[in-house]
Short mmCIF file of C-alpha atoms in Angstrom, two decimals:
data_model
loop_
_atom_site.label_atom_id
_atom_site.label_comp_id
_atom_site.label_asym_id
_atom_site.label_seq_id
_atom_site.Cartn_x
_atom_site.Cartn_y
_atom_site.Cartn_z
CA MET A 225 149.22 164.62 221.84
CA GLN A 226 148.41 167.00 218.36
CA ASN A 227 146.66 165.40 215.20
CA GLY A 228 147.86 162.23 216.11
CA VAL A 229 151.61 162.43 217.53
CA VAL A 230 151.51 160.83 220.37
CA ARG A 231 155.33 161.63 221.71
CA ILE A 232 156.70 158.43 223.73
CA ALA A 233 160.21 157.56 226.24
CA ALA A 234 161.42 153.98 226.39
CA ALA A 235 163.82 153.13 229.34
CA GLN A 236 167.04 152.09 229.16
CA TYR A 237 166.98 151.01 232.85
CA PRO A 238 169.86 150.48 235.50
CA PRO A 239 169.01 148.63 238.41
CA ASP A 240 170.39 150.12 241.92
CA ARG A 241 170.63 148.27 245.55
CA LEU A 242 168.53 150.82 247.35
CA ALA A 243 168.53 150.83 250.84
CA ASP A 244 164.49 151.65 250.91
CA LEU A 245 161.34 152.13 249.39
CA ALA A 246 161.49 155.99 249.96
CA GLN A 247 165.23 155.26 247.49
CA TYR A 248 163.05 153.60 245.43
CA ARG A 249 160.26 155.83 244.63
CA ALA A 250 162.61 159.36 244.90
CA LYS A 251 164.22 156.78 241.98
CA ILE A 252 160.62 155.73 240.41
CA ALA A 253 159.85 160.82 240.85
CA ARG A 254 163.04 161.45 239.09
CA TRP A 255 163.17 158.62 236.10
CA VAL A 256 159.46 160.07 235.50
CA GLY A 257 159.77 163.54 236.38
CA GLU A 258 163.15 163.97 233.20
CA ALA A 259 160.33 161.72 230.80
CA ALA A 260 157.62 164.17 231.52
CA ALA A 261 159.76 167.38 231.47
CA GLY A 262 160.73 166.38 228.10
CA GLY A 263 157.35 166.48 226.86
CA ALA A 264 156.83 162.62 226.73
CA GLU A 265 153.20 161.65 227.07
CA LEU A 266 153.93 157.60 227.15
CA LEU A 267 156.87 156.36 229.19
CA VAL A 268 158.01 152.42 228.93
CA PHE A 269 159.47 150.39 231.79
CA PRO A 270 161.28 147.83 231.25
CA GLU A 271 160.92 143.46 232.37
CA TYR A 272 161.36 143.20 235.63
CA GLY A 273 162.62 146.67 236.84
CA ALA A 274 160.03 145.58 239.65
CA MET A 275 162.73 143.07 240.55
CA GLU A 276 165.86 146.31 241.90
CA TRP A 277 163.23 145.71 245.20
CA ALA A 278 164.69 142.84 246.24
CA GLY A 279 168.22 144.73 247.11
CA VAL A 280 166.08 145.46 249.77
CA LEU A 281 166.63 142.07 251.31
CA GLY A 282 170.13 141.48 251.01
CA PRO A 283 172.04 138.41 249.79
CA HIS A 284 169.09 135.85 249.34
CA THR A 285 167.26 133.18 247.55
CA LEU A 286 165.62 133.65 243.90
CA ALA A 287 161.66 131.98 245.79
CA GLN A 288 162.50 134.13 248.20
CA SER A 289 162.78 137.74 245.55
CA LEU A 290 160.10 136.82 243.54
CA ALA A 291 157.70 136.37 246.49
CA PHE A 292 159.16 139.58 248.02
CA VAL A 293 158.19 141.27 245.63
CA SER A 294 155.29 140.03 245.17
CA GLU A 295 153.97 140.83 247.95
CA ALA A 296 155.65 144.76 247.55
CA MET A 297 153.68 145.56 244.32
CA PRO A 298 150.40 147.56 245.25
CA GLU A 299 153.67 150.47 247.68
CA MET A 300 155.12 150.10 244.61
CA ASP A 301 152.51 150.67 242.36
CA ALA A 302 150.59 153.57 244.55
CA ALA A 303 153.58 155.45 243.56
CA HIS A 304 153.53 154.76 239.67
CA ARG A 305 150.03 155.53 239.73
CA THR A 306 150.66 158.83 241.72
CA LEU A 307 153.34 160.10 239.32
CA ALA A 308 150.71 159.09 236.23
CA GLN A 309 148.04 161.22 237.92
CA GLN A 310 150.68 163.66 239.22
CA HIS A 311 152.99 163.96 235.87
CA GLY A 312 149.24 163.99 233.74
CA VAL A 313 151.01 160.40 231.50
CA TYR A 314 150.65 157.32 230.66
CA ILE A 315 152.93 154.75 232.44
CA LEU A 316 153.93 150.96 232.17
CA ALA A 317 155.74 150.36 234.89
CA GLY A 318 158.50 147.72 235.62
CA SER A 319 156.90 144.33 235.51
CA GLY A 320 157.80 141.78 237.95
CA PRO A 321 155.90 138.85 239.38
CA TRP A 322 152.82 138.71 240.58
CA ARG A 323 151.83 135.65 242.88
CA ARG A 324 148.87 134.28 241.49
CA GLU A 325 146.54 131.09 242.69
CA GLY A 326 147.48 128.30 244.43
CA GLY A 327 150.68 130.67 244.45
CA ARG A 328 152.12 130.35 241.40
CA PHE A 329 153.54 133.60 239.46
CA VAL A 330 153.67 135.76 236.88
CA ASN A 331 155.12 137.98 235.32
CA ALA A 332 152.98 141.33 234.72
CA ALA A 333 153.27 144.69 233.45
CA ARG A 334 150.76 147.62 234.78
CA LEU A 335 150.15 150.41 232.05
CA PHE A 336 148.73 153.72 234.52
CA ALA A 337 146.91 156.01 233.58
CA PRO A 338 146.21 160.18 234.09
CA SER A 339 143.00 159.45 235.71
CA GLY A 340 144.20 156.95 237.66
CA ALA A 341 143.31 153.36 236.70
CA VAL A 342 145.58 150.84 236.15
CA GLY A 343 145.44 147.56 233.43
CA VAL A 344 147.55 144.94 233.61
CA GLN A 345 148.87 142.67 231.19
CA GLU A 346 150.13 138.93 232.27
CA LYS A 347 153.39 137.36 229.79
CA LEU A 348 152.24 134.49 228.42
CA ILE A 349 154.97 132.63 227.39
CA MET A 350 157.91 131.80 229.22
CA THR A 351 160.72 131.55 229.03
CA PRO A 352 163.10 128.41 229.78
CA PHE A 353 164.27 130.19 232.32
CA GLU A 354 161.58 131.77 233.52
CA ARG A 355 159.97 127.85 233.67
CA ASP A 356 163.34 127.32 235.49
CA TRP A 357 162.25 129.89 237.88
CA GLY A 358 158.46 128.41 238.43
CA ILE A 359 156.82 131.52 236.74
CA SER A 360 153.67 131.08 234.68
CA GLY A 361 151.84 131.72 231.43
CA GLY A 362 149.82 134.55 232.52
CA GLY A 363 146.11 134.49 230.61
CA SER A 364 144.65 136.36 227.08
CA ALA A 365 146.29 139.24 225.43
CA ARG A 366 144.31 142.38 226.35
CA VAL A 367 144.23 145.93 224.68
CA PHE A 368 143.91 148.95 226.40
CA GLU A 369 142.02 151.97 225.24
CA THR A 370 143.27 154.94 226.04
CA LYS A 371 143.12 159.23 225.04
CA LEU A 372 146.00 158.59 223.22
CA GLY A 373 144.14 155.13 221.19
CA ARG A 374 144.98 151.49 221.91
CA ILE A 375 147.92 150.44 223.49
CA GLY A 376 148.79 145.89 223.47
CA VAL A 377 151.47 145.27 225.33
CA ALA A 378 153.80 142.04 224.09
CA ILE A 379 156.29 141.01 227.18
CA CYS A 380 159.72 140.39 225.93
CA TYR A 381 159.55 136.63 224.11
CA ASP A 382 155.80 137.32 223.00
CA SER A 383 157.36 139.80 221.13
CA GLU A 384 158.18 136.76 218.91
CA PHE A 385 155.07 135.62 218.35
CA PRO A 386 153.28 136.84 215.62
CA LEU A 387 149.86 135.42 216.33
CA ILE A 388 149.35 137.18 219.73
CA VAL A 389 150.56 140.87 218.44
CA ARG A 390 148.80 140.28 215.89
CA ALA A 391 145.89 139.82 217.69
CA GLN A 392 145.63 143.20 219.63
CA VAL A 393 146.92 144.67 216.24
CA GLU A 394 143.26 142.85 214.99
CA ALA A 395 141.80 144.54 217.76
CA GLY A 396 142.26 148.28 217.11
CA ALA A 397 146.02 148.85 219.64
CA ARG A 398 148.23 150.62 217.45
CA LEU A 399 150.75 150.66 220.03
CA ILE A 400 153.17 147.96 220.54
CA LEU A 401 155.17 148.15 223.67
CA VAL A 402 157.71 145.39 223.94
CA PRO A 403 158.97 145.70 227.63
CA SER A 404 161.98 142.91 227.22
CA CYS A 405 164.57 142.13 229.67
CA THR A 406 167.97 140.23 228.11
CA GLU A 407 170.71 139.01 229.32
CA PHE A 408 173.19 138.37 226.06
CA ARG A 409 173.14 140.45 222.80
CA THR A 410 171.83 137.15 220.77
CA GLY A 411 168.12 138.12 223.53
CA HIS A 412 168.21 141.90 222.82
CA ASN A 413 168.85 141.44 218.52
CA ARG A 414 166.57 138.90 219.22
CA ILE A 415 163.51 141.39 220.70
CA ARG A 416 164.44 144.12 218.14
CA ALA A 417 164.26 141.72 215.65
CA ALA A 418 160.72 141.05 216.29
CA ALA A 419 159.34 144.10 217.51
CA MET A 420 160.36 145.64 213.67
CA ALA A 421 158.81 142.43 212.18
CA ARG A 422 155.50 142.65 214.41
CA ALA A 423 155.53 146.67 213.04
CA LEU A 424 156.01 146.10 209.83
CA GLU A 425 153.54 143.60 209.90
CA GLY A 426 150.21 145.66 211.92
CA THR A 427 151.53 148.49 210.40
CA CYS A 428 152.36 149.65 213.16
CA ALA A 429 154.72 151.60 216.42
CA SER A 430 156.46 149.02 218.98
CA VAL A 431 158.86 150.48 221.90
CA VAL A 432 161.55 148.29 223.31
CA ALA A 433 162.56 148.82 226.47
CA PRO A 434 165.58 146.70 228.81
CA ILE A 435 166.68 146.79 231.39
CA VAL A 436 170.33 147.78 231.58
CA GLY A 437 173.40 147.14 233.33
CA LEU A 438 174.65 144.72 236.88
CA ALA A 439 173.51 143.36 239.55
CA PRO A 440 175.50 140.89 240.56
CA TRP A 441 173.56 141.18 243.91
CA SER A 442 170.78 139.63 242.51
CA PRO A 443 169.97 135.73 241.18
CA SER A 444 167.52 136.85 238.35
CA ILE A 445 168.45 140.37 236.92
CA ASP A 446 172.49 140.10 237.49
CA VAL A 447 173.15 140.97 234.36
CA ASN A 448 171.40 142.50 232.02
CA VAL A 449 172.37 144.26 228.22
CA GLY A 450 170.27 145.92 225.49
CA ALA A 451 169.07 148.75 223.63
CA ALA A 452 165.54 150.71 223.37
CA GLY A 453 163.90 151.52 220.50
CA ILE A 454 160.43 153.00 218.60
CA PHE A 455 160.23 151.18 215.83
CA VAL A 456 157.25 151.61 212.34
CA PRO A 457 157.42 150.20 209.16
CA ALA A 458 159.77 151.39 207.08
CA GLU A 459 157.84 153.63 204.64
CA ARG A 460 158.00 156.97 202.35
CA GLY A 461 155.84 159.31 204.14
CA SER A 462 156.84 157.87 208.20
CA SER A 463 160.71 156.27 207.89
CA GLU A 464 162.78 154.81 205.64
CA THR A 465 165.32 152.68 208.35
CA GLY A 466 161.86 151.98 210.71
CA VAL A 467 163.09 153.21 213.24
CA ILE A 468 162.09 156.42 215.47
CA ALA A 469 164.70 156.33 217.72
CA GLU A 470 167.54 153.79 218.93
CA GLY A 471 169.47 154.18 221.97
CA VAL A 472 173.27 153.20 222.83
CA PRO A 473 173.41 149.66 224.06
CA ASP A 474 173.82 150.00 227.76
CA GLN A 475 173.54 153.33 229.05
CA PRO A 476 171.60 153.92 231.57
CA GLY A 477 168.50 156.41 230.43
CA TRP A 478 165.73 157.36 228.24
CA ILE A 479 164.96 157.66 224.30
CA THR A 480 162.65 159.11 223.23
CA GLY A 481 160.29 159.74 219.36
CA GLU A 482 157.18 160.85 217.82
CA VAL A 483 155.00 158.48 216.57
CA ASP A 484 152.25 159.65 213.96
CA LEU A 485 149.56 157.05 214.85
CA ALA A 486 147.59 159.11 211.88
CA ALA A 487 150.55 159.11 208.68
CA LEU A 488 150.67 155.22 210.23
CA GLU A 489 146.52 154.69 209.63
CA GLY A 490 147.07 156.10 206.24
CA LEU A 491 149.69 153.95 205.66
CA ALA A 492 147.48 151.44 206.71
CA THR A 493 145.52 152.10 202.27
CA SER A 494 148.00 154.02 201.09
CA GLY A 495 151.62 153.56 201.53
CA GLU A 496 154.09 151.51 199.51
CA MET A 497 152.80 148.58 201.13
CA ARG A 498 149.51 147.10 202.76
CA ASN A 499 150.89 144.47 205.88
CA ARG A 500 148.09 144.62 208.42
CA GLY A 501 145.40 144.47 204.99
CA ASP A 502 147.33 141.92 203.50
CA TRP A 503 147.46 140.23 206.46
CA ASP A 504 144.43 137.72 205.75
CA ALA A 505 146.17 136.55 201.62
CA GLN A 506 148.39 133.86 203.75
CA PRO A 507 147.48 130.01 203.62
CA GLY A 508 146.12 129.39 206.86
CA ALA A 509 145.27 133.48 208.04
CA THR A 510 142.67 133.25 210.16
CA ALA A 511 141.13 135.87 212.18
CA LEU A 512 142.68 137.25 215.90
CA GLY A 513 141.57 140.02 217.38
CA GLY A 514 137.98 138.48 219.14
CA HIS A 515 140.39 136.44 221.94
CA VAL A 516 140.99 139.92 222.85
CA GLU A 517 139.63 141.68 225.93
CA VAL A 518 139.61 145.44 225.47
CA VAL A 519 139.92 147.20 228.89
CA ARG A 520 138.98 151.23 229.58
CA LEU A 521 141.96 153.12 231.09
CA ASP A 522 139.87 156.50 230.44
#
């Protein structure tokens, strides 16, 4: 990062039916290598990106895939950790099921640092589909202290709840990562609108990274639509539209863009509007940042 500017790559990531762990490692290495070669310092993969690993099972049930992917998570994490160190980048790996005490599963996203450290953010609020799958809500919201600044992760549906992201912003997050998995265009449009709203409210940047394409062999990620996006408040000197970069819907690949975090801080006190600072002027507004755990990755 130079002069407060960070270069971000957000994936429109297609699930493939892989034969073995070697193919998985090779695919992730190609994707990370491409983004790093383009100068990206922060790479964002989608919600449930880890579920493609279940394709090696052949025909399987949802319950089988959750258990299988959870058991393989340490090996997948090792691949991401190595790549983060090798390329000197931060990687938000595709989230996936993580078995907790009592046999329950949570939906966990892991942020890998160039140092080899890792931070975990569990999804907090379950969609109706996830409740049907037996996925449980995770623990508290976190913010990750990095050399790029403080980063928050709001997994898909969590981004639609302003108080979750507000708490992360109050805890110092200026980059909010929104990995997503949506079956319908309506779902993607909700996530896009939510991410833009959170950027506006928090005078921060939000980054959407969806899984895209078909995986007919999967009972969980069979149909996926969406477009990656990097969003900031619509303000003079920042972006007239609030869109730094946005992908072609459903087309696999990276979208990249630069976010000037120093300029965003300036907007908080001297912009056309002062949304972050005026939050407490709302009737009933309270401070929320104390409920967020800060995890140092560097």
